[in-house]
Amino acid sequence: AKIVGYDLPHAVGALQAEVPGITPPQVAPGSPAPPESSWAVCYPVMVEDDVVHYVPVALHRGRLTASGQSGTFLVSFENLLRTDHSIEDGCSGGPLVDSRGRIAGMILGGPDDGLTYALPMEGLSSIIASLTKNKQPERPYFGMGLVLPDERRRAKFVIEAGRVQPMVAYLVPGC
């Protein structure tokens, strides 16, 4: 395989591999809808005493539990897919495969066992398109991150349930 490009802010890289006799996987035309079954394909690693061990490929069957998630621990990503997969450390970056065998997104990880977030293909498509043209993806940048209030933020900041307004989630010093 050869490296086509990578985007460090999104932690996305594009590889090109031509393997004779292998058909590339199809990409899902849209995000799967809850409660559709899905598979998390992981290539986990374990680190013991500064030695990296590559663990065989792990397949995790689960269900999509929500789409359009925001306000997660992944502050630079919004509109995520949430699943009930329990994945090992080091599985971030693997594909989320829908029930029809198509790539539906990229696994980002999860804060707790049994909760995993994935970036849907709609969010990845423009990044991959830029990388394949040898360009860096364009993104608006103002030195802050905005999110819509979720239940946790509504409770913490006493925001009415019907009110929808962006909130500043974080600031980047020096911008």
PDB file of N, CA and C in Angstrom, residues 39-124:
ATOM      1  N   TRP A  39     -21.002  -4.049  12.278  1.00  0.00           N
ATOM      2  CA  TRP A  39     -19.786  -4.723  12.712  1.00  0.00           C
ATOM      3  C   TRP A  39     -18.684  -3.684  12.882  1.00  0.00           C
ATOM      4  N   ALA A  40     -17.943  -3.790  13.962  1.00  0.00           N
ATOM      5  CA  ALA A  40     -16.750  -2.979  14.162  1.00  0.00           C
ATOM      6  C   ALA A  40     -15.566  -3.886  13.852  1.00  0.00           C
ATOM      7  N   VAL A  41     -14.759  -3.486  12.890  1.00  0.00           N
ATOM      8  CA  VAL A  41     -13.573  -4.269  12.511  1.00  0.00           C
ATOM      9  C   VAL A  41     -12.374  -3.576  13.130  1.00  0.00           C
ATOM     10  N   CYS A  42     -11.683  -4.295  13.993  1.00  0.00           N
ATOM     11  CA  CYS A  42     -10.578  -3.707  14.742  1.00  0.00           C
ATOM     12  C   CYS A  42      -9.258  -4.403  14.442  1.00  0.00           C
ATOM     13  N   TYR A  43      -8.219  -3.630  14.513  1.00  0.00           N
ATOM     14  CA  TYR A  43      -6.851  -4.130  14.403  1.00  0.00           C
ATOM     15  C   TYR A  43      -6.132  -3.704  15.681  1.00  0.00           C
ATOM     16  N   PRO A  44      -6.494  -4.324  16.831  1.00  0.00           N
ATOM     17  CA  PRO A  44      -5.992  -3.850  18.121  1.00  0.00           C
ATOM     18  C   PRO A  44      -4.503  -4.112  18.322  1.00  0.00           C
ATOM     19  N   VAL A  45      -3.918  -3.291  19.185  1.00  0.00           N
ATOM     20  CA  VAL A  45      -2.517  -3.461  19.589  1.00  0.00           C
ATOM     21  C   VAL A  45      -2.469  -3.463  21.113  1.00  0.00           C
ATOM     22  N   MET A  46      -1.491  -4.167  21.642  1.00  0.00           N
ATOM     23  CA  MET A  46      -1.245  -4.171  23.086  1.00  0.00           C
ATOM     24  C   MET A  46       0.195  -3.724  23.295  1.00  0.00           C
ATOM     25  N   VAL A  47       0.417  -2.910  24.318  1.00  0.00           N
ATOM     26  CA  VAL A  47       1.771  -2.458  24.636  1.00  0.00           C
ATOM     27  C   VAL A  47       2.139  -3.014  26.001  1.00  0.00           C
ATOM     28  N   GLU A  48       3.215  -3.782  26.029  1.00  0.00           N
ATOM     29  CA  GLU A  48       3.742  -4.344  27.271  1.00  0.00           C
ATOM     30  C   GLU A  48       5.220  -4.016  27.361  1.00  0.00           C
ATOM     31  N   ASP A  49       5.596  -3.306  28.414  1.00  0.00           N
ATOM     32  CA  ASP A  49       7.015  -2.971  28.627  1.00  0.00           C
ATOM     33  C   ASP A  49       7.642  -2.379  27.370  1.00  0.00           C
ATOM     34  N   ASP A  50       7.018  -1.397  26.786  1.00  0.00           N
ATOM     35  CA  ASP A  50       7.501  -0.695  25.587  1.00  0.00           C
ATOM     36  C   ASP A  50       7.591  -1.577  24.351  1.00  0.00           C
ATOM     37  N   VAL A  51       6.946  -2.736  24.363  1.00  0.00           N
ATOM     38  CA  VAL A  51       6.911  -3.615  23.200  1.00  0.00           C
ATOM     39  C   VAL A  51       5.479  -3.620  22.667  1.00  0.00           C
ATOM     40  N   VAL A  52       5.323  -3.365  21.368  1.00  0.00           N
ATOM     41  CA  VAL A  52       3.997  -3.338  20.748  1.00  0.00           C
ATOM     42  C   VAL A  52       3.692  -4.721  20.198  1.00  0.00           C
ATOM     43  N   HIS A  53       2.544  -5.278  20.607  1.00  0.00           N
ATOM     44  CA  HIS A  53       2.087  -6.563  20.107  1.00  0.00           C
ATOM     45  C   HIS A  53       0.857  -6.323  19.244  1.00  0.00           C
ATOM     46  N   TYR A  54       0.909  -6.814  18.015  1.00  0.00           N
ATOM     47  CA  TYR A  54      -0.251  -6.692  17.136  1.00  0.00           C
ATOM     48  C   TYR A  54      -1.138  -7.909  17.339  1.00  0.00           C
ATOM     49  N   VAL A  55      -2.387  -7.652  17.716  1.00  0.00           N
ATOM     50  CA  VAL A  55      -3.356  -8.701  18.007  1.00  0.00           C
ATOM     51  C   VAL A  55      -4.096  -9.023  16.710  1.00  0.00           C
ATOM     52  N   PRO A  56      -4.491 -10.269  16.478  1.00  0.00           N
ATOM     53  CA  PRO A  56      -5.237 -10.583  15.255  1.00  0.00           C
ATOM     54  C   PRO A  56      -6.513  -9.740  15.134  1.00  0.00           C
ATOM     55  N   VAL A  57      -6.982  -9.600  13.927  1.00  0.00           N
ATOM     56  CA  VAL A  57      -8.179  -8.809  13.639  1.00  0.00           C
ATOM     57  C   VAL A  57      -9.327  -9.255  14.532  1.00  0.00           C
ATOM     58  N   ALA A  58     -10.044  -8.294  15.073  1.00  0.00           N
ATOM     59  CA  ALA A  58     -11.188  -8.582  15.930  1.00  0.00           C
ATOM     60  C   ALA A  58     -12.456  -8.050  15.261  1.00  0.00           C
ATOM     61  N   LEU A  59     -13.495  -8.850  15.245  1.00  0.00           N
ATOM     62  CA  LEU A  59     -14.792  -8.444  14.707  1.00  0.00           C
ATOM     63  C   LEU A  59     -15.777  -8.357  15.862  1.00  0.00           C
ATOM     64  N   HIS A  60     -16.480  -7.266  15.964  1.00  0.00           N
ATOM     65  CA  HIS A  60     -17.430  -7.056  17.042  1.00  0.00           C
ATOM     66  C   HIS A  60     -18.799  -6.753  16.442  1.00  0.00           C
ATOM     67  N   ARG A  61     -19.775  -7.608  16.752  1.00  0.00           N
ATOM     68  CA  ARG A  61     -21.127  -7.378  16.264  1.00  0.00           C
ATOM     69  C   ARG A  61     -21.881  -6.550  17.289  1.00  0.00           C
ATOM     70  N   GLY A  62     -22.636  -5.588  16.796  1.00  0.00           N
ATOM     71  CA  GLY A  62     -23.417  -4.744  17.691  1.00  0.00           C
ATOM     72  C   GLY A  62     -24.539  -4.075  16.921  1.00  0.00           C
ATOM     73  N   ARG A  63     -25.120  -3.079  17.530  1.00  0.00           N
ATOM     74  CA  ARG A  63     -26.219  -2.338  16.913  1.00  0.00           C
ATOM     75  C   ARG A  63     -25.939  -0.845  16.999  1.00  0.00           C
ATOM     76  N   LEU A  64     -26.417  -0.156  15.987  1.00  0.00           N
ATOM     77  CA  LEU A  64     -26.384   1.294  16.009  1.00  0.00           C
ATOM     78  C   LEU A  64     -27.449   1.742  17.007  1.00  0.00           C
ATOM     79  N   THR A  65     -27.077   2.578  17.963  1.00  0.00           N
ATOM     80  CA  THR A  65     -28.038   3.014  18.975  1.00  0.00           C
ATOM     81  C   THR A  65     -28.482   4.454  18.784  1.00  0.00           C
ATOM     82  N   ALA A  66     -27.734   5.251  18.018  1.00  0.00           N
ATOM     83  CA  ALA A  66     -28.133   6.638  17.746  1.00  0.00           C
ATOM     84  C   ALA A  66     -27.296   7.185  16.602  1.00  0.00           C
ATOM     85  N   SER A  67     -27.821   8.201  15.940  1.00  0.00           N
ATOM     86  CA  SER A  67     -27.056   8.903  14.903  1.00  0.00           C
ATOM     87  C   SER A  67     -27.179  10.396  15.166  1.00  0.00           C
ATOM     88  N   GLY A  68     -26.298  11.177  14.553  1.00  0.00           N
ATOM     89  CA  GLY A  68     -26.321  12.622  14.760  1.00  0.00           C
ATOM     90  C   GLY A  68     -25.891  13.048  16.151  1.00  0.00           C
ATOM     91  N   GLN A  69     -25.030  12.254  16.800  1.00  0.00           N
ATOM     92  CA  GLN A  69     -24.603  12.545  18.164  1.00  0.00           C
ATOM     93  C   GLN A  69     -23.652  13.725  18.213  1.00  0.00           C
ATOM     94  N   SER A  70     -23.849  14.585  19.190  1.00  0.00           N
ATOM     95  CA  SER A  70     -22.930  15.697  19.430  1.00  0.00           C
ATOM     96  C   SER A  70     -22.712  15.791  20.928  1.00  0.00           C
ATOM     97  N   GLY A  71     -21.769  16.623  21.320  1.00  0.00           N
ATOM     98  CA  GLY A  71     -21.500  16.794  22.742  1.00  0.00           C
ATOM     99  C   GLY A  71     -20.810  15.609  23.374  1.00  0.00           C
ATOM    100  N   THR A  72     -20.042  14.844  22.596  1.00  0.00           N
ATOM    101  CA  THR A  72     -19.352  13.680  23.120  1.00  0.00           C
ATOM    102  C   THR A  72     -17.984  14.082  23.656  1.00  0.00           C
ATOM    103  N   PHE A  73     -17.243  13.122  24.153  1.00  0.00           N
ATOM    104  CA  PHE A  73     -15.875  13.378  24.602  1.00  0.00           C
ATOM    105  C   PHE A  73     -14.951  13.677  23.424  1.00  0.00           C
ATOM    106  N   LEU A  74     -15.427  13.462  22.208  1.00  0.00           N
ATOM    107  CA  LEU A  74     -14.654  13.737  20.989  1.00  0.00           C
ATOM    108  C   LEU A  74     -15.040  15.126  20.494  1.00  0.00           C
ATOM    109  N   VAL A  75     -14.497  16.173  21.117  1.00  0.00           N
ATOM    110  CA  VAL A  75     -14.978  17.533  20.879  1.00  0.00           C
ATOM    111  C   VAL A  75     -14.769  18.033  19.456  1.00  0.00           C
ATOM    112  N   SER A  76     -13.828  17.477  18.702  1.00  0.00           N
ATOM    113  CA  SER A  76     -13.609  17.972  17.347  1.00  0.00           C
ATOM    114  C   SER A  76     -14.482  17.262  16.317  1.00  0.00           C
ATOM    115  N   PHE A  77     -15.327  16.330  16.758  1.00  0.00           N
ATOM    116  CA  PHE A  77     -16.206  15.608  15.847  1.00  0.00           C
ATOM    117  C   PHE A  77     -17.654  15.791  16.284  1.00  0.00           C
ATOM    118  N   GLU A  78     -18.519  15.982  15.330  1.00  0.00           N
ATOM    119  CA  GLU A  78     -19.952  16.091  15.598  1.00  0.00           C
ATOM    120  C   GLU A  78     -20.690  15.207  14.610  1.00  0.00           C
ATOM    121  N   ASN A  79     -21.985  15.025  14.829  1.00  0.00           N
ATOM    122  CA  ASN A  79     -22.829  14.243  13.917  1.00  0.00           C
ATOM    123  C   ASN A  79     -22.368  12.790  13.841  1.00  0.00           C
ATOM    124  N   LEU A  80     -22.054  12.212  14.975  1.00  0.00           N
ATOM    125  CA  LEU A  80     -21.470  10.872  15.030  1.00  0.00           C
ATOM    126  C   LEU A  80     -22.523   9.775  15.106  1.00  0.00           C
ATOM    127  N   LEU A  81     -22.092   8.565  14.777  1.00  0.00           N
ATOM    128  CA  LEU A  81     -22.893   7.367  14.981  1.00  0.00           C
ATOM    129  C   LEU A  81     -22.501   6.789  16.332  1.00  0.00           C
ATOM    130  N   ARG A  82     -23.487   6.355  17.131  1.00  0.00           N
ATOM    131  CA  ARG A  82     -23.204   5.723  18.417  1.00  0.00           C
ATOM    132  C   ARG A  82     -23.647   4.271  18.338  1.00  0.00           C
ATOM    133  N   THR A  83     -22.779   3.371  18.802  1.00  0.00           N
ATOM    134  CA  THR A  83     -23.088   1.943  18.760  1.00  0.00           C
ATOM    135  C   THR A  83     -22.889   1.334  20.143  1.00  0.00           C
ATOM    136  N   ASP A  84     -23.348   0.088  20.282  1.00  0.00           N
ATOM    137  CA  ASP A  84     -23.158  -0.625  21.549  1.00  0.00           C
ATOM    138  C   ASP A  84     -21.997  -1.617  21.473  1.00  0.00           C
ATOM    139  N   HIS A  85     -21.052  -1.405  20.576  1.00  0.00           N
ATOM    140  CA  HIS A  85     -19.896  -2.293  20.462  1.00  0.00           C
ATOM    141  C   HIS A  85     -18.966  -2.123  21.662  1.00  0.00           C
ATOM    142  N   SER A  86     -18.420  -3.232  22.130  1.00  0.00           N
ATOM    143  CA  SER A  86     -17.362  -3.215  23.140  1.00  0.00           C
ATOM    144  C   SER A  86     -16.070  -3.519  22.400  1.00  0.00           C
ATOM    145  N   ILE A  87     -15.203  -2.522  22.282  1.00  0.00           N
ATOM    146  CA  ILE A  87     -13.980  -2.705  21.505  1.00  0.00           C
ATOM    147  C   ILE A  87     -12.753  -2.586  22.392  1.00  0.00           C
ATOM    148  N   GLU A  88     -11.654  -3.170  21.923  1.00  0.00           N
ATOM    149  CA  GLU A  88     -10.389  -3.120  22.640  1.00  0.00           C
ATOM    150  C   GLU A  88      -9.700  -1.790  22.393  1.00  0.00           C
ATOM    151  N   ASP A  89      -8.710  -1.487  23.231  1.00  0.00           N
ATOM    152  CA  ASP A  89      -7.865  -0.319  22.990  1.00  0.00           C
ATOM    153  C   ASP A  89      -7.138  -0.525  21.667  1.00  0.00           C
ATOM    154  N   GLY A  90      -6.944   0.537  20.941  1.00  0.00           N
ATOM    155  CA  GLY A  90      -6.227   0.458  19.683  1.00  0.00           C
ATOM    156  C   GLY A  90      -7.112   0.178  18.492  1.00  0.00           C
ATOM    157  N   CYS A  91      -8.426   0.166  18.676  1.00  0.00           N
ATOM    158  CA  CYS A  91      -9.337  -0.125  17.558  1.00  0.00           C
ATOM    159  C   CYS A  91      -9.741   1.124  16.787  1.00  0.00           C
ATOM    160  N   SER A  92      -9.390   2.287  17.268  1.00  0.00           N
ATOM    161  CA  SER A  92      -9.742   3.512  16.556  1.00  0.00           C
ATOM    162  C   SER A  92      -9.157   3.484  15.151  1.00  0.00           C
ATOM    163  N   GLY A  93      -9.938   3.963  14.193  1.00  0.00           N
ATOM    164  CA  GLY A  93      -9.492   4.003  12.806  1.00  0.00           C
ATOM    165  C   GLY A  93      -9.989   2.850  11.969  1.00  0.00           C
ATOM    166  N   GLY A  94     -10.523   1.824  12.596  1.00  0.00           N
ATOM    167  CA  GLY A  94     -11.066   0.685  11.860  1.00  0.00           C
ATOM    168  C   GLY A  94     -12.423   1.023  11.255  1.00  0.00           C
ATOM    169  N   PRO A  95     -12.877   0.227  10.309  1.00  0.00           N
ATOM    170  CA  PRO A  95     -14.169   0.506   9.673  1.00  0.00           C
ATOM    171  C   PRO A  95     -15.359   0.026  10.500  1.00  0.00           C
ATOM    172  N   LEU A  96     -16.446   0.781  10.404  1.00  0.00           N
ATOM    173  CA  LEU A  96     -17.744   0.348  10.900  1.00  0.00           C
ATOM    174  C   LEU A  96     -18.495  -0.133   9.666  1.00  0.00           C
ATOM    175  N   VAL A  97     -18.909  -1.384   9.673  1.00  0.00           N
ATOM    176  CA  VAL A  97     -19.537  -2.015   8.517  1.00  0.00           C
ATOM    177  C   VAL A  97     -21.026  -2.192   8.797  1.00  0.00           C
ATOM    178  N   ASP A  98     -21.869  -1.776   7.847  1.00  0.00           N
ATOM    179  CA  ASP A  98     -23.311  -1.910   8.061  1.00  0.00           C
ATOM    180  C   ASP A  98     -23.771  -3.342   7.831  1.00  0.00           C
ATOM    181  N   SER A  99     -25.053  -3.598   8.011  1.00  0.00           N
ATOM    182  CA  SER A  99     -25.594  -4.962   7.917  1.00  0.00           C
ATOM    183  C   SER A  99     -25.555  -5.518   6.497  1.00  0.00           C
ATOM    184  N   ARG A 100     -25.266  -4.688   5.510  1.00  0.00           N
ATOM    185  CA  ARG A 100     -25.167  -5.138   4.112  1.00  0.00           C
ATOM    186  C   ARG A 100     -23.712  -5.294   3.651  1.00  0.00           C
ATOM    187  N   GLY A 101     -22.767  -5.173   4.601  1.00  0.00           N
ATOM    188  CA  GLY A 101     -21.359  -5.362   4.283  1.00  0.00           C
ATOM    189  C   GLY A 101     -20.680  -4.149   3.679  1.00  0.00           C
ATOM    190  N   ARG A 102     -21.292  -2.971   3.781  1.00  0.00           N
ATOM    191  CA  ARG A 102     -20.716  -1.748   3.226  1.00  0.00           C
ATOM    192  C   ARG A 102     -20.062  -0.922   4.330  1.00  0.00           C
ATOM    193  N   ILE A 103     -19.029  -0.182   3.986  1.00  0.00           N
ATOM    194  CA  ILE A 103     -18.356   0.674   4.952  1.00  0.00           C
ATOM    195  C   ILE A 103     -19.285   1.847   5.274  1.00  0.00           C
ATOM    196  N   ALA A 104     -19.636   1.989   6.555  1.00  0.00           N
ATOM    197  CA  ALA A 104     -20.559   3.038   6.980  1.00  0.00           C
ATOM    198  C   ALA A 104     -19.857   4.158   7.733  1.00  0.00           C
ATOM    199  N   GLY A 105     -18.622   3.925   8.188  1.00  0.00           N
ATOM    200  CA  GLY A 105     -17.916   4.958   8.930  1.00  0.00           C
ATOM    201  C   GLY A 105     -16.588   4.468   9.453  1.00  0.00           C
ATOM    202  N   MET A 106     -15.929   5.341  10.221  1.00  0.00           N
ATOM    203  CA  MET A 106     -14.633   5.042  10.817  1.00  0.00           C
ATOM    204  C   MET A 106     -14.787   5.086  12.337  1.00  0.00           C
ATOM    205  N   ILE A 107     -14.336   4.042  13.006  1.00  0.00           N
ATOM    206  CA  ILE A 107     -14.439   3.952  14.457  1.00  0.00           C
ATOM    207  C   ILE A 107     -13.508   4.981  15.097  1.00  0.00           C
ATOM    208  N   LEU A 108     -14.074   5.756  16.033  1.00  0.00           N
ATOM    209  CA  LEU A 108     -13.282   6.752  16.751  1.00  0.00           C
ATOM    210  C   LEU A 108     -12.930   6.296  18.158  1.00  0.00           C
ATOM    211  N   GLY A 109     -13.710   5.390  18.719  1.00  0.00           N
ATOM    212  CA  GLY A 109     -13.470   4.909  20.073  1.00  0.00           C
ATOM    213  C   GLY A 109     -14.658   5.220  20.957  1.00  0.00           C
ATOM    214  N   GLY A 110     -14.495   5.000  22.243  1.00  0.00           N
ATOM    215  CA  GLY A 110     -15.582   5.248  23.176  1.00  0.00           C
ATOM    216  C   GLY A 110     -15.072   5.501  24.573  1.00  0.00           C
ATOM    217  N   PRO A 111     -15.858   6.243  25.358  1.00  0.00           N
ATOM    218  CA  PRO A 111     -15.426   6.556  26.722  1.00  0.00           C
ATOM    219  C   PRO A 111     -15.613   5.398  27.692  1.00  0.00           C
ATOM    220  N   ASP A 112     -16.552   4.500  27.397  1.00  0.00           N
ATOM    221  CA  ASP A 112     -16.882   3.402  28.299  1.00  0.00           C
ATOM    222  C   ASP A 112     -17.037   2.115  27.513  1.00  0.00           C
ATOM    223  N   ASP A 113     -16.905   0.987  28.212  1.00  0.00           N
ATOM    224  CA  ASP A 113     -17.133  -0.302  27.583  1.00  0.00           C
ATOM    225  C   ASP A 113     -18.593  -0.389  27.127  1.00  0.00           C
ATOM    226  N   GLY A 114     -18.817  -0.815  25.916  1.00  0.00           N
ATOM    227  CA  GLY A 114     -20.176  -0.946  25.403  1.00  0.00           C
ATOM    228  C   GLY A 114     -20.715   0.321  24.777  1.00  0.00           C
ATOM    229  N   LEU A 115     -19.872   1.322  24.602  1.00  0.00           N
ATOM    230  CA  LEU A 115     -20.277   2.576  23.965  1.00  0.00           C
ATOM    231  C   LEU A 115     -19.157   2.987  23.025  1.00  0.00           C
ATOM    232  N   THR A 116     -19.445   3.006  21.730  1.00  0.00           N
ATOM    233  CA  THR A 116     -18.443   3.331  20.728  1.00  0.00           C
ATOM    234  C   THR A 116     -19.018   4.365  19.772  1.00  0.00           C
ATOM    235  N   TYR A 117     -18.186   5.318  19.379  1.00  0.00           N
ATOM    236  CA  TYR A 117     -18.586   6.340  18.413  1.00  0.00           C
ATOM    237  C   TYR A 117     -17.839   6.124  17.103  1.00  0.00           C
ATOM    238  N   ALA A 118     -18.511   6.453  16.008  1.00  0.00           N
ATOM    239  CA  ALA A 118     -17.904   6.341  14.672  1.00  0.00           C
ATOM    240  C   ALA A 118     -18.254   7.582  13.873  1.00  0.00           C
ATOM    241  N   LEU A 119     -17.326   8.011  13.040  1.00  0.00           N
ATOM    242  CA  LEU A 119     -17.561   9.121  12.119  1.00  0.00           C
ATOM    243  C   LEU A 119     -18.208   8.540  10.869  1.00  0.00           C
ATOM    244  N   PRO A 120     -19.430   8.998  10.513  1.00  0.00           N
ATOM    245  CA  PRO A 120     -20.088   8.433   9.332  1.00  0.00           C
ATOM    246  C   PRO A 120     -19.363   8.823   8.046  1.00  0.00           C
ATOM    247  N   MET A 121     -19.610   8.069   6.995  1.00  0.00           N
ATOM    248  CA  MET A 121     -18.953   8.315   5.710  1.00  0.00           C
ATOM    249  C   MET A 121     -19.235   9.722   5.188  1.00  0.00           C
ATOM    250  N   GLU A 122     -20.405  10.291   5.511  1.00  0.00           N
ATOM    251  CA  GLU A 122     -20.678  11.661   5.064  1.00  0.00           C
ATOM    252  C   GLU A 122     -19.613  12.623   5.588  1.00  0.00           C
ATOM    253  N   GLY A 123     -19.129  12.389   6.807  1.00  0.00           N
ATOM    254  CA  GLY A 123     -18.092  13.236   7.373  1.00  0.00           C
ATOM    255  C   GLY A 123     -16.709  12.933   6.840  1.00  0.00           C
ATOM    256  N   LEU A 124     -16.508  11.713   6.386  1.00  0.00           N
ATOM    257  CA  LEU A 124     -15.199  11.302   5.863  1.00  0.00           C
ATOM    258  C   LEU A 124     -15.018  11.618   4.377  1.00  0.00           C
TER     259      LEU A 124
END
